[in-house]
Amino acid sequence: MNAAVDTDDENVVRRPRRRYHQPEQRQRKLTARFSPDEEAEIQRAAAQRALTVARFIATSCLNAARNLTVDQAPEDRRDRALDELATARRHVARCGNNLNQIARELNSGGLPNPADLVAALAAVRTAVTTVDAAAAKIVKEK
């Protein structure tokens, strides 16, 4: 595990994802017309949510037709849960990296820097808290 790259979790850009568990492609195609400004706005909104433009338009229209808000849409809840788990995975990877460095120091006969031990413990606590929060959020949204 290499967790040397330390980025702000809020600035991590997700790659657009396809829909999950769809046995076959949607059969019907609808056409809509947008101005260049509207198209750009839709593309920005889809990118912010890490969705393809087609998925963004389809889910937005279906949520509106079903009178669902963004917080009620199952796809959006699942995506937020996946984001939480991705954040938790990054924290756990950082912990593994820190612990590996400490173990390497101990195996070479040295003593780790006490500040490194404190940082590793803090990283473990953060990771556990993040995983617990993600799990609680998933259980709550069922």
Short mmCIF file of N, CA and C in Angstrom, two decimals:
data_model
loop_
_atom_site.label_atom_id
_atom_site.label_comp_id
_atom_site.label_asym_id
_atom_site.label_seq_id
_atom_site.Cartn_x
_atom_site.Cartn_y
_atom_site.Cartn_z
N MET A 1 0.84 -1.19 0.00
CA MET A 1 0.00 0.00 0.00
C MET A 1 0.87 1.23 0.00
N ASN A 2 0.65 2.07 -0.94
CA ASN A 2 1.42 3.30 -1.01
C ASN A 2 0.46 4.46 -0.80
N ALA A 3 0.59 5.09 0.32
CA ALA A 3 -0.29 6.21 0.64
C ALA A 3 0.50 7.51 0.72
N ALA A 4 1.58 7.56 -0.02
CA ALA A 4 2.44 8.72 0.06
C ALA A 4 1.76 9.98 -0.48
N VAL A 5 0.86 9.82 -1.42
CA VAL A 5 0.18 10.97 -1.97
C VAL A 5 -0.91 11.39 -1.01
N ASP A 6 -0.78 12.57 -0.45
CA ASP A 6 -1.74 13.06 0.53
C ASP A 6 -2.53 14.19 -0.09
N THR A 7 -3.80 13.92 -0.42
CA THR A 7 -4.64 14.94 -1.02
C THR A 7 -5.80 15.24 -0.09
N ASP A 8 -6.37 16.41 -0.24
CA ASP A 8 -7.58 16.74 0.52
C ASP A 8 -8.71 15.88 0.00
N ASP A 9 -9.45 15.23 0.90
CA ASP A 9 -10.53 14.34 0.50
C ASP A 9 -11.60 15.07 -0.30
N GLU A 10 -11.82 16.36 -0.01
CA GLU A 10 -12.84 17.11 -0.72
C GLU A 10 -12.43 17.39 -2.16
N ASN A 11 -11.13 17.36 -2.46
CA ASN A 11 -10.64 17.70 -3.79
C ASN A 11 -10.42 16.48 -4.67
N VAL A 12 -10.73 15.29 -4.19
CA VAL A 12 -10.56 14.10 -4.99
C VAL A 12 -11.65 14.07 -6.05
N VAL A 13 -11.24 13.90 -7.30
CA VAL A 13 -12.19 13.88 -8.40
C VAL A 13 -12.50 12.44 -8.75
N ARG A 14 -13.78 12.11 -8.70
CA ARG A 14 -14.20 10.76 -9.05
C ARG A 14 -14.38 10.66 -10.55
N ARG A 15 -14.13 9.48 -11.07
CA ARG A 15 -14.37 9.21 -12.48
C ARG A 15 -15.86 8.90 -12.64
N PRO A 16 -16.50 9.40 -13.71
CA PRO A 16 -17.92 9.08 -13.90
C PRO A 16 -18.15 7.57 -13.92
N ARG A 17 -19.21 7.15 -13.24
CA ARG A 17 -19.51 5.73 -13.15
C ARG A 17 -20.78 5.40 -13.93
N ARG A 18 -20.82 4.20 -14.43
CA ARG A 18 -22.03 3.71 -15.08
C ARG A 18 -22.99 3.21 -14.01
N ARG A 19 -24.25 3.02 -14.41
CA ARG A 19 -25.25 2.50 -13.48
C ARG A 19 -24.89 1.07 -13.11
N TYR A 20 -25.28 0.66 -11.91
CA TYR A 20 -24.99 -0.68 -11.44
C TYR A 20 -26.21 -1.58 -11.58
N HIS A 21 -25.96 -2.85 -11.74
CA HIS A 21 -26.99 -3.89 -11.70
C HIS A 21 -28.09 -3.68 -12.74
N GLN A 22 -27.74 -3.20 -13.90
CA GLN A 22 -28.70 -3.08 -14.98
C GLN A 22 -28.44 -4.24 -15.93
N PRO A 23 -29.36 -5.20 -16.01
CA PRO A 23 -29.11 -6.39 -16.83
C PRO A 23 -28.97 -6.07 -18.32
N GLU A 24 -29.63 -5.02 -18.78
CA GLU A 24 -29.49 -4.64 -20.18
C GLU A 24 -29.61 -3.13 -20.32
N GLN A 25 -29.16 -2.66 -21.44
CA GLN A 25 -29.18 -1.23 -21.71
C GLN A 25 -30.62 -0.75 -21.86
N ARG A 26 -30.87 0.48 -21.51
CA ARG A 26 -32.20 1.05 -21.70
C ARG A 26 -32.52 1.05 -23.19
N GLN A 27 -33.76 0.72 -23.50
CA GLN A 27 -34.16 0.55 -24.90
C GLN A 27 -34.65 1.84 -25.56
N ARG A 28 -35.20 2.75 -24.81
CA ARG A 28 -35.80 3.95 -25.39
C ARG A 28 -34.83 5.12 -25.32
N LYS A 29 -34.91 5.97 -26.34
CA LYS A 29 -34.05 7.14 -26.39
C LYS A 29 -34.94 8.37 -26.61
N LEU A 30 -34.76 9.37 -25.76
CA LEU A 30 -35.49 10.63 -25.89
C LEU A 30 -34.50 11.71 -26.31
N THR A 31 -34.99 12.67 -27.00
CA THR A 31 -34.14 13.77 -27.46
C THR A 31 -34.62 15.07 -26.81
N ALA A 32 -33.69 15.87 -26.38
CA ALA A 32 -34.01 17.18 -25.81
C ALA A 32 -33.05 18.19 -26.41
N ARG A 33 -33.47 19.42 -26.44
CA ARG A 33 -32.63 20.50 -26.98
C ARG A 33 -32.26 21.46 -25.85
N PHE A 34 -31.00 21.88 -25.86
CA PHE A 34 -30.50 22.79 -24.85
C PHE A 34 -29.70 23.89 -25.53
N SER A 35 -29.66 25.05 -24.91
CA SER A 35 -28.79 26.12 -25.39
C SER A 35 -27.35 25.75 -25.01
N PRO A 36 -26.36 26.39 -25.62
CA PRO A 36 -24.97 26.10 -25.23
C PRO A 36 -24.71 26.33 -23.74
N ASP A 37 -25.32 27.38 -23.17
CA ASP A 37 -25.13 27.64 -21.74
C ASP A 37 -25.78 26.55 -20.89
N GLU A 38 -26.96 26.11 -21.29
CA GLU A 38 -27.64 25.04 -20.54
C GLU A 38 -26.84 23.74 -20.64
N GLU A 39 -26.32 23.45 -21.82
CA GLU A 39 -25.52 22.24 -21.99
C GLU A 39 -24.29 22.28 -21.09
N ALA A 40 -23.62 23.42 -21.05
CA ALA A 40 -22.43 23.56 -20.21
C ALA A 40 -22.79 23.39 -18.74
N GLU A 41 -23.93 23.95 -18.34
CA GLU A 41 -24.38 23.82 -16.95
C GLU A 41 -24.66 22.35 -16.60
N ILE A 42 -25.30 21.64 -17.51
CA ILE A 42 -25.59 20.23 -17.30
C ILE A 42 -24.30 19.42 -17.22
N GLN A 43 -23.36 19.71 -18.10
CA GLN A 43 -22.08 19.00 -18.08
C GLN A 43 -21.32 19.25 -16.78
N ARG A 44 -21.34 20.50 -16.30
CA ARG A 44 -20.67 20.82 -15.02
C ARG A 44 -21.33 20.06 -13.87
N ALA A 45 -22.66 20.07 -13.86
CA ALA A 45 -23.39 19.39 -12.77
C ALA A 45 -23.11 17.90 -12.79
N ALA A 46 -23.09 17.29 -13.97
CA ALA A 46 -22.79 15.86 -14.08
C ALA A 46 -21.37 15.57 -13.61
N ALA A 47 -20.42 16.41 -14.01
CA ALA A 47 -19.03 16.22 -13.61
C ALA A 47 -18.86 16.36 -12.10
N GLN A 48 -19.56 17.32 -11.49
CA GLN A 48 -19.46 17.51 -10.04
C GLN A 48 -19.95 16.28 -9.29
N ARG A 49 -20.90 15.56 -9.87
CA ARG A 49 -21.45 14.37 -9.23
C ARG A 49 -20.79 13.09 -9.73
N ALA A 50 -19.78 13.24 -10.59
CA ALA A 50 -19.06 12.10 -11.17
C ALA A 50 -20.01 11.16 -11.88
N LEU A 51 -20.90 11.74 -12.66
CA LEU A 51 -21.84 10.96 -13.46
C LEU A 51 -21.62 11.28 -14.93
N THR A 52 -21.96 10.33 -15.78
CA THR A 52 -21.98 10.66 -17.20
C THR A 52 -23.15 11.61 -17.42
N VAL A 53 -23.08 12.38 -18.48
CA VAL A 53 -24.16 13.33 -18.78
C VAL A 53 -25.47 12.58 -18.98
N ALA A 54 -25.42 11.46 -19.70
CA ALA A 54 -26.65 10.69 -19.94
C ALA A 54 -27.26 10.19 -18.63
N ARG A 55 -26.41 9.68 -17.73
CA ARG A 55 -26.94 9.19 -16.45
C ARG A 55 -27.50 10.34 -15.62
N PHE A 56 -26.81 11.48 -15.64
CA PHE A 56 -27.28 12.64 -14.89
C PHE A 56 -28.65 13.08 -15.39
N ILE A 57 -28.80 13.18 -16.70
CA ILE A 57 -30.08 13.60 -17.26
C ILE A 57 -31.17 12.59 -16.93
N ALA A 58 -30.88 11.30 -17.12
CA ALA A 58 -31.88 10.26 -16.86
C ALA A 58 -32.31 10.25 -15.39
N THR A 59 -31.35 10.27 -14.47
CA THR A 59 -31.72 10.22 -13.05
C THR A 59 -32.41 11.50 -12.60
N SER A 60 -31.96 12.64 -13.12
CA SER A 60 -32.61 13.91 -12.76
C SER A 60 -34.06 13.92 -13.21
N CYS A 61 -34.29 13.50 -14.45
CA CYS A 61 -35.67 13.48 -14.98
C CYS A 61 -36.54 12.48 -14.22
N LEU A 62 -36.01 11.29 -13.96
CA LEU A 62 -36.79 10.28 -13.25
C LEU A 62 -37.06 10.70 -11.81
N ASN A 63 -36.09 11.32 -11.15
CA ASN A 63 -36.31 11.80 -9.79
C ASN A 63 -37.39 12.88 -9.77
N ALA A 64 -37.37 13.77 -10.76
CA ALA A 64 -38.41 14.80 -10.84
C ALA A 64 -39.77 14.17 -11.10
N ALA A 65 -39.82 13.18 -11.99
CA ALA A 65 -41.09 12.52 -12.30
C ALA A 65 -41.65 11.77 -11.09
N ARG A 66 -40.76 11.27 -10.25
CA ARG A 66 -41.17 10.51 -9.06
C ARG A 66 -41.30 11.40 -7.83
N ASN A 67 -41.11 12.70 -8.00
CA ASN A 67 -41.16 13.66 -6.89
C ASN A 67 -40.15 13.34 -5.79
N LEU A 68 -38.97 12.92 -6.19
CA LEU A 68 -37.90 12.62 -5.24
C LEU A 68 -36.92 13.79 -5.21
N THR A 69 -36.49 14.15 -4.02
CA THR A 69 -35.43 15.15 -3.91
C THR A 69 -34.10 14.43 -4.06
N VAL A 70 -33.02 15.20 -4.15
CA VAL A 70 -31.70 14.59 -4.30
C VAL A 70 -31.40 13.68 -3.12
N ASP A 71 -31.81 14.07 -1.92
CA ASP A 71 -31.52 13.26 -0.73
C ASP A 71 -32.30 11.96 -0.72
N GLN A 72 -33.40 11.89 -1.45
CA GLN A 72 -34.22 10.68 -1.46
C GLN A 72 -33.84 9.71 -2.57
N ALA A 73 -33.13 10.17 -3.58
CA ALA A 73 -32.82 9.33 -4.74
C ALA A 73 -31.85 8.22 -4.34
N PRO A 74 -32.22 6.96 -4.60
CA PRO A 74 -31.36 5.84 -4.20
C PRO A 74 -29.97 5.89 -4.82
N GLU A 75 -29.87 6.32 -6.08
CA GLU A 75 -28.57 6.38 -6.74
C GLU A 75 -27.66 7.39 -6.05
N ASP A 76 -28.23 8.53 -5.67
CA ASP A 76 -27.43 9.55 -5.00
C ASP A 76 -26.98 9.09 -3.62
N ARG A 77 -27.87 8.41 -2.89
CA ARG A 77 -27.48 7.88 -1.57
C ARG A 77 -26.37 6.86 -1.72
N ARG A 78 -26.49 5.98 -2.71
CA ARG A 78 -25.45 4.97 -2.92
C ARG A 78 -24.14 5.63 -3.30
N ASP A 79 -24.18 6.65 -4.17
CA ASP A 79 -22.96 7.33 -4.56
C ASP A 79 -22.29 8.01 -3.37
N ARG A 80 -23.10 8.63 -2.51
CA ARG A 80 -22.52 9.27 -1.31
C ARG A 80 -21.90 8.22 -0.40
N ALA A 81 -22.55 7.07 -0.26
CA ALA A 81 -21.99 6.00 0.57
C ALA A 81 -20.68 5.49 -0.03
N LEU A 82 -20.64 5.35 -1.35
CA LEU A 82 -19.39 4.92 -2.00
C LEU A 82 -18.28 5.94 -1.80
N ASP A 83 -18.63 7.21 -1.84
CA ASP A 83 -17.63 8.25 -1.58
C ASP A 83 -17.09 8.15 -0.16
N GLU A 84 -17.99 7.90 0.80
CA GLU A 84 -17.56 7.75 2.19
C GLU A 84 -16.62 6.56 2.33
N LEU A 85 -16.95 5.45 1.67
CA LEU A 85 -16.09 4.27 1.75
C LEU A 85 -14.75 4.49 1.05
N ALA A 86 -14.74 5.24 -0.05
CA ALA A 86 -13.49 5.56 -0.72
C ALA A 86 -12.60 6.41 0.19
N THR A 87 -13.21 7.34 0.90
CA THR A 87 -12.47 8.16 1.85
C THR A 87 -11.90 7.29 2.96
N ALA A 88 -12.71 6.37 3.45
CA ALA A 88 -12.25 5.46 4.50
C ALA A 88 -11.08 4.61 4.00
N ARG A 89 -11.16 4.16 2.76
CA ARG A 89 -10.08 3.35 2.20
C ARG A 89 -8.78 4.15 2.14
N ARG A 90 -8.87 5.41 1.76
CA ARG A 90 -7.66 6.25 1.72
C ARG A 90 -7.06 6.39 3.12
N HIS A 91 -7.92 6.58 4.12
CA HIS A 91 -7.41 6.70 5.50
C HIS A 91 -6.73 5.41 5.94
N VAL A 92 -7.34 4.29 5.63
CA VAL A 92 -6.75 2.99 6.02
C VAL A 92 -5.42 2.78 5.29
N ALA A 93 -5.35 3.18 4.02
CA ALA A 93 -4.10 3.04 3.27
C ALA A 93 -2.99 3.88 3.89
N ARG A 94 -3.34 5.07 4.34
CA ARG A 94 -2.35 5.93 5.01
C ARG A 94 -1.87 5.28 6.31
N CYS A 95 -2.81 4.69 7.03
CA CYS A 95 -2.42 4.00 8.28
C CYS A 95 -1.46 2.86 7.98
N GLY A 96 -1.77 2.07 6.95
CA GLY A 96 -0.88 0.97 6.58
C GLY A 96 0.50 1.46 6.21
N ASN A 97 0.56 2.56 5.50
CA ASN A 97 1.85 3.13 5.13
C ASN A 97 2.63 3.55 6.37
N ASN A 98 1.98 4.24 7.28
CA ASN A 98 2.66 4.68 8.52
C ASN A 98 3.12 3.49 9.34
N LEU A 99 2.28 2.49 9.50
CA LEU A 99 2.66 1.32 10.29
C LEU A 99 3.79 0.54 9.63
N ASN A 100 3.79 0.48 8.30
CA ASN A 100 4.87 -0.19 7.59
C ASN A 100 6.20 0.52 7.83
N GLN A 101 6.19 1.83 7.83
CA GLN A 101 7.43 2.58 8.09
C GLN A 101 7.93 2.34 9.52
N ILE A 102 7.02 2.29 10.46
CA ILE A 102 7.40 2.02 11.85
C ILE A 102 7.96 0.61 11.99
N ALA A 103 7.30 -0.38 11.35
CA ALA A 103 7.78 -1.76 11.41
C ALA A 103 9.16 -1.88 10.77
N ARG A 104 9.38 -1.19 9.66
CA ARG A 104 10.69 -1.24 9.01
C ARG A 104 11.78 -0.70 9.95
N GLU A 105 11.46 0.37 10.65
CA GLU A 105 12.42 0.96 11.59
C GLU A 105 12.71 -0.01 12.74
N LEU A 106 11.66 -0.63 13.26
CA LEU A 106 11.85 -1.60 14.36
C LEU A 106 12.65 -2.81 13.89
N ASN A 107 12.37 -3.32 12.69
CA ASN A 107 13.07 -4.50 12.17
C ASN A 107 14.54 -4.22 11.86
N SER A 108 14.88 -2.96 11.63
CA SER A 108 16.28 -2.63 11.36
C SER A 108 17.04 -2.35 12.66
N GLY A 109 16.38 -2.55 13.79
CA GLY A 109 17.04 -2.39 15.08
C GLY A 109 16.91 -1.01 15.68
N GLY A 110 16.23 -0.13 15.01
CA GLY A 110 16.09 1.22 15.52
C GLY A 110 14.79 1.39 16.28
N LEU A 111 14.64 2.55 16.85
CA LEU A 111 13.41 2.89 17.53
C LEU A 111 12.72 3.99 16.74
N PRO A 112 11.44 3.84 16.50
CA PRO A 112 10.74 4.87 15.74
C PRO A 112 10.65 6.18 16.52
N ASN A 113 10.56 7.22 15.79
CA ASN A 113 10.39 8.54 16.38
C ASN A 113 9.04 8.57 17.10
N PRO A 114 9.00 9.04 18.35
CA PRO A 114 7.72 9.09 19.07
C PRO A 114 6.66 9.91 18.33
N ALA A 115 7.09 10.93 17.61
CA ALA A 115 6.12 11.72 16.84
C ALA A 115 5.47 10.88 15.74
N ASP A 116 6.25 9.93 15.15
CA ASP A 116 5.70 9.04 14.13
C ASP A 116 4.65 8.11 14.75
N LEU A 117 4.92 7.65 15.97
CA LEU A 117 3.95 6.78 16.65
C LEU A 117 2.65 7.53 16.93
N VAL A 118 2.78 8.77 17.38
CA VAL A 118 1.60 9.58 17.66
C VAL A 118 0.82 9.83 16.37
N ALA A 119 1.53 10.12 15.28
CA ALA A 119 0.86 10.36 13.99
C ALA A 119 0.17 9.10 13.48
N ALA A 120 0.83 7.94 13.65
CA ALA A 120 0.22 6.69 13.21
C ALA A 120 -1.03 6.38 14.04
N LEU A 121 -0.97 6.60 15.33
CA LEU A 121 -2.14 6.36 16.18
C LEU A 121 -3.29 7.29 15.80
N ALA A 122 -2.97 8.54 15.53
CA ALA A 122 -4.00 9.50 15.11
C ALA A 122 -4.62 9.08 13.78
N ALA A 123 -3.78 8.57 12.87
CA ALA A 123 -4.29 8.12 11.57
C ALA A 123 -5.21 6.91 11.74
N VAL A 124 -4.84 5.99 12.63
CA VAL A 124 -5.70 4.83 12.89
C VAL A 124 -7.03 5.28 13.48
N ARG A 125 -6.99 6.20 14.43
CA ARG A 125 -8.23 6.70 15.02
C ARG A 125 -9.11 7.37 13.98
N THR A 126 -8.51 8.17 13.10
CA THR A 126 -9.27 8.83 12.04
C THR A 126 -9.89 7.80 11.10
N ALA A 127 -9.11 6.78 10.74
CA ALA A 127 -9.61 5.75 9.83
C ALA A 127 -10.78 4.99 10.45
N VAL A 128 -10.65 4.62 11.71
CA VAL A 128 -11.72 3.89 12.39
C VAL A 128 -12.98 4.75 12.49
N THR A 129 -12.80 6.02 12.81
CA THR A 129 -13.95 6.94 12.89
C THR A 129 -14.62 7.08 11.54
N THR A 130 -13.83 7.20 10.47
CA THR A 130 -14.39 7.34 9.13
C THR A 130 -15.13 6.09 8.70
N VAL A 131 -14.55 4.93 8.96
CA VAL A 131 -15.22 3.67 8.61
C VAL A 131 -16.51 3.52 9.42
N ASP A 132 -16.47 3.82 10.70
CA ASP A 132 -17.68 3.74 11.53
C ASP A 132 -18.77 4.68 11.02
N ALA A 133 -18.39 5.89 10.65
CA ALA A 133 -19.36 6.85 10.15
C ALA A 133 -19.96 6.39 8.83
N ALA A 134 -19.13 5.85 7.95
CA ALA A 134 -19.63 5.35 6.65
C ALA A 134 -20.58 4.18 6.86
N ALA A 135 -20.20 3.27 7.75
CA ALA A 135 -21.07 2.12 8.02
C ALA A 135 -22.39 2.55 8.63
N ALA A 136 -22.34 3.49 9.57
CA ALA A 136 -23.58 3.97 10.19
C ALA A 136 -24.47 4.65 9.18
N LYS A 137 -23.87 5.39 8.27
CA LYS A 137 -24.65 6.08 7.25
C LYS A 137 -25.33 5.08 6.32
N ILE A 138 -24.61 4.03 5.94
CA ILE A 138 -25.19 3.00 5.06
C ILE A 138 -26.34 2.28 5.77
N VAL A 139 -26.14 1.92 7.04
CA VAL A 139 -27.20 1.23 7.80
C VAL A 139 -28.40 2.14 7.96
N LYS A 140 -28.17 3.41 8.23
CA LYS A 140 -29.26 4.37 8.43
C LYS A 140 -30.09 4.56 7.17
N GLU A 141 -29.44 4.49 5.99
CA GLU A 141 -30.14 4.76 4.74
C GLU A 141 -30.85 3.56 4.17
N LYS A 142 -30.74 2.40 4.77
CA LYS A 142 -31.42 1.22 4.24
C LYS A 142 -32.90 1.35 4.28
#
